[in-house]
Amino acid sequence: QRPASDVAAHVRSVTPRPGASTMLAGEPLKVADALLVRPSPEALLDVPDDDTQPGTVVSVDGEGIVVRCGDGLVHIARLQLPGRAWTAAADLVRGRRVAVGMVLGAVTPST
């Protein structure tokens, strides 16, 4: 629900320790390297309207994932699943652990 600028600042302020975390399909997920997205008008063509639920993965690219916040978007480049090493968010996308439409922060599994 928080604005994207707050989310990006929080992630930077707690990285590397204690780290920022959320939930993905009922599992804890640590996030790092979050940047505020300032999309160009052309890039907005592929991003859902502002009524998308906060926490929704709205876009993926070779560098990571873009997540809707309460106000705006953040780009997340690194993620860590429980018991695993930090990995590029793009690798989790390729491995189908993260996909457009999934909702981070959801306690129950998302689409």
mmCIF file with all atom_site columns, C-alpha atoms in Angstrom, residues 19-91:
data_model
loop_
_atom_site.group_PDB
_atom_site.id
_atom_site.type_symbol
_atom_site.label_atom_id
_atom_site.label_alt_id
_atom_site.label_comp_id
_atom_site.label_asym_id
_atom_site.label_entity_id
_atom_site.label_seq_id
_atom_site.pdbx_PDB_ins_code
_atom_site.Cartn_x
_atom_site.Cartn_y
_atom_site.Cartn_z
_atom_site.occupancy
_atom_site.B_iso_or_equiv
_atom_site.pdbx_formal_charge
_atom_site.auth_seq_id
_atom_site.auth_comp_id
_atom_site.auth_asym_id
_atom_site.auth_atom_id
_atom_site.pdbx_PDB_model_num
ATOM 1  C CA . GLY A 1 19 ? 16.929 -7.073  4.672   1.00 0.00 ? 19 GLY A CA 1
ATOM 2  C CA . ALA A 1 20 ? 13.531 -6.272  3.213   1.00 0.00 ? 20 ALA A CA 1
ATOM 3  C CA . SER A 1 21 ? 11.044 -9.076  2.867   1.00 0.00 ? 21 SER A CA 1
ATOM 4  C CA . THR A 1 22 ? 7.591  -9.845  1.565   1.00 0.00 ? 22 THR A CA 1
ATOM 5  C CA . MET A 1 23 ? 5.646  -12.992 0.726   1.00 0.00 ? 23 MET A CA 1
ATOM 6  C CA . LEU A 1 24 ? 5.421  -14.906 -2.555  1.00 0.00 ? 24 LEU A CA 1
ATOM 7  C CA . ALA A 1 25 ? 2.845  -17.689 -2.845  1.00 0.00 ? 25 ALA A CA 1
ATOM 8  C CA . GLY A 1 26 ? 2.819  -18.097 0.934   1.00 0.00 ? 26 GLY A CA 1
ATOM 9  C CA . GLU A 1 27 ? 6.628  -18.198 1.262   1.00 0.00 ? 27 GLU A CA 1
ATOM 10 C CA . PRO A 1 28 ? 8.912  -15.481 2.627   1.00 0.00 ? 28 PRO A CA 1
ATOM 11 C CA . LEU A 1 29 ? 10.827 -13.634 -0.074  1.00 0.00 ? 29 LEU A CA 1
ATOM 12 C CA . LYS A 1 30 ? 13.681 -11.176 0.488   1.00 0.00 ? 30 LYS A CA 1
ATOM 13 C CA . VAL A 1 31 ? 14.090 -8.312  -1.981  1.00 0.00 ? 31 VAL A CA 1
ATOM 14 C CA . ALA A 1 32 ? 17.068 -6.101  -2.821  1.00 0.00 ? 32 ALA A CA 1
ATOM 15 C CA . ASP A 1 33 ? 18.130 -3.573  -5.405  1.00 0.00 ? 33 ASP A CA 1
ATOM 16 C CA . ALA A 1 34 ? 14.753 -1.840  -5.638  1.00 0.00 ? 34 ALA A CA 1
ATOM 17 C CA . LEU A 1 35 ? 14.587 1.361   -7.661  1.00 0.00 ? 35 LEU A CA 1
ATOM 18 C CA . LEU A 1 36 ? 11.765 3.792   -8.200  1.00 0.00 ? 36 LEU A CA 1
ATOM 19 C CA . VAL A 1 37 ? 10.450 3.444   -11.759 1.00 0.00 ? 37 VAL A CA 1
ATOM 20 C CA . ARG A 1 38 ? 9.876  6.612   -13.723 1.00 0.00 ? 38 ARG A CA 1
ATOM 21 C CA . PRO A 1 39 ? 8.399  5.095   -16.882 1.00 0.00 ? 39 PRO A CA 1
ATOM 22 C CA . SER A 1 40 ? 8.274  6.876   -20.184 1.00 0.00 ? 40 SER A CA 1
ATOM 23 C CA . PRO A 1 41 ? 4.858  7.277   -21.872 1.00 0.00 ? 41 PRO A CA 1
ATOM 24 C CA . GLU A 1 42 ? 5.793  4.496   -24.321 1.00 0.00 ? 42 GLU A CA 1
ATOM 25 C CA . ALA A 1 43 ? 6.614  2.076   -21.497 1.00 0.00 ? 43 ALA A CA 1
ATOM 26 C CA . LEU A 1 44 ? 3.230  2.719   -19.861 1.00 0.00 ? 44 LEU A CA 1
ATOM 27 C CA . LEU A 1 45 ? 1.479  1.034   -22.787 1.00 0.00 ? 45 LEU A CA 1
ATOM 28 C CA . ASP A 1 46 ? 2.373  -2.397  -21.346 1.00 0.00 ? 46 ASP A CA 1
ATOM 29 C CA . VAL A 1 47 ? 1.692  -1.578  -17.667 1.00 0.00 ? 47 VAL A CA 1
ATOM 30 C CA . PRO A 1 48 ? -1.794 -2.125  -16.225 1.00 0.00 ? 48 PRO A CA 1
ATOM 31 C CA . ASP A 1 49 ? -3.851 0.818   -14.977 1.00 0.00 ? 49 ASP A CA 1
ATOM 32 C CA . ASP A 1 50 ? -3.296 2.301   -11.528 1.00 0.00 ? 50 ASP A CA 1
ATOM 33 C CA . ASP A 1 51 ? -6.199 0.225   -10.168 1.00 0.00 ? 51 ASP A CA 1
ATOM 34 C CA . THR A 1 52 ? -3.965 -2.877  -10.186 1.00 0.00 ? 52 THR A CA 1
ATOM 35 C CA . GLN A 1 53 ? -3.622 -4.277  -6.654  1.00 0.00 ? 53 GLN A CA 1
ATOM 36 C CA . PRO A 1 54 ? -0.470 -3.103  -4.828  1.00 0.00 ? 54 PRO A CA 1
ATOM 37 C CA . GLY A 1 55 ? 2.155  -5.850  -4.822  1.00 0.00 ? 55 GLY A CA 1
ATOM 38 C CA . THR A 1 56 ? 1.221  -7.106  -8.291  1.00 0.00 ? 56 THR A CA 1
ATOM 39 C CA . VAL A 1 57 ? 4.088  -7.967  -10.635 1.00 0.00 ? 57 VAL A CA 1
ATOM 40 C CA . VAL A 1 58 ? 3.118  -5.852  -13.650 1.00 0.00 ? 58 VAL A CA 1
ATOM 41 C CA . SER A 1 59 ? 6.134  -6.363  -15.882 1.00 0.00 ? 59 SER A CA 1
ATOM 42 C CA . VAL A 1 60 ? 9.297  -8.419  -16.241 1.00 0.00 ? 60 VAL A CA 1
ATOM 43 C CA . ASP A 1 61 ? 12.436 -7.716  -18.206 1.00 0.00 ? 61 ASP A CA 1
ATOM 44 C CA . GLY A 1 62 ? 15.984 -9.000  -18.517 1.00 0.00 ? 62 GLY A CA 1
ATOM 45 C CA . GLU A 1 63 ? 16.986 -6.992  -15.452 1.00 0.00 ? 63 GLU A CA 1
ATOM 46 C CA . GLY A 1 64 ? 14.205 -7.926  -13.013 1.00 0.00 ? 64 GLY A CA 1
ATOM 47 C CA . ILE A 1 65 ? 10.562 -7.325  -12.154 1.00 0.00 ? 65 ILE A CA 1
ATOM 48 C CA . VAL A 1 66 ? 8.357  -4.241  -11.869 1.00 0.00 ? 66 VAL A CA 1
ATOM 49 C CA . VAL A 1 67 ? 5.894  -4.228  -8.990  1.00 0.00 ? 67 VAL A CA 1
ATOM 50 C CA . ARG A 1 68 ? 2.880  -1.939  -8.459  1.00 0.00 ? 68 ARG A CA 1
ATOM 51 C CA . CYS A 1 69 ? 2.933  -0.066  -5.148  1.00 0.00 ? 69 CYS A CA 1
ATOM 52 C CA . GLY A 1 70 ? 0.250  2.028   -3.483  1.00 0.00 ? 70 GLY A CA 1
ATOM 53 C CA . ASP A 1 71 ? 1.383  4.886   -5.692  1.00 0.00 ? 71 ASP A CA 1
ATOM 54 C CA . GLY A 1 72 ? 3.819  4.160   -8.527  1.00 0.00 ? 72 GLY A CA 1
ATOM 55 C CA . LEU A 1 73 ? 6.120  1.309   -9.463  1.00 0.00 ? 73 LEU A CA 1
ATOM 56 C CA . VAL A 1 74 ? 9.391  -0.196  -8.239  1.00 0.00 ? 74 VAL A CA 1
ATOM 57 C CA . HIS A 1 75 ? 11.891 -2.295  -10.181 1.00 0.00 ? 75 HIS A CA 1
ATOM 58 C CA . ILE A 1 76 ? 13.423 -5.152  -8.179  1.00 0.00 ? 76 ILE A CA 1
ATOM 59 C CA . ALA A 1 77 ? 16.644 -6.695  -9.429  1.00 0.00 ? 77 ALA A CA 1
ATOM 60 C CA . ARG A 1 78 ? 17.522 -9.318  -6.773  1.00 0.00 ? 78 ARG A CA 1
ATOM 61 C CA . LEU A 1 79 ? 15.424 -11.800 -4.792  1.00 0.00 ? 79 LEU A CA 1
ATOM 62 C CA . GLN A 1 80 ? 16.124 -14.513 -2.239  1.00 0.00 ? 80 GLN A CA 1
ATOM 63 C CA . LEU A 1 81 ? 13.919 -17.533 -1.567  1.00 0.00 ? 81 LEU A CA 1
ATOM 64 C CA . PRO A 1 82 ? 14.154 -19.318 1.801   1.00 0.00 ? 82 PRO A CA 1
ATOM 65 C CA . GLY A 1 83 ? 17.310 -21.407 2.118   1.00 0.00 ? 83 GLY A CA 1
ATOM 66 C CA . ARG A 1 84 ? 18.659 -20.136 -1.204  1.00 0.00 ? 84 ARG A CA 1
ATOM 67 C CA . ALA A 1 85 ? 21.335 -17.683 -2.252  1.00 0.00 ? 85 ALA A CA 1
ATOM 68 C CA . TRP A 1 86 ? 20.476 -14.249 -3.638  1.00 0.00 ? 86 TRP A CA 1
ATOM 69 C CA . THR A 1 87 ? 19.604 -14.482 -7.304  1.00 0.00 ? 87 THR A CA 1
ATOM 70 C CA . ALA A 1 88 ? 18.753 -12.116 -10.105 1.00 0.00 ? 88 ALA A CA 1
ATOM 71 C CA . ALA A 1 89 ? 14.999 -11.564 -10.239 1.00 0.00 ? 89 ALA A CA 1
ATOM 72 C CA . ALA A 1 90 ? 15.185 -12.239 -13.971 1.00 0.00 ? 90 ALA A CA 1
ATOM 73 C CA . ASP A 1 91 ? 16.419 -15.789 -13.202 1.00 0.00 ? 91 ASP A CA 1
#
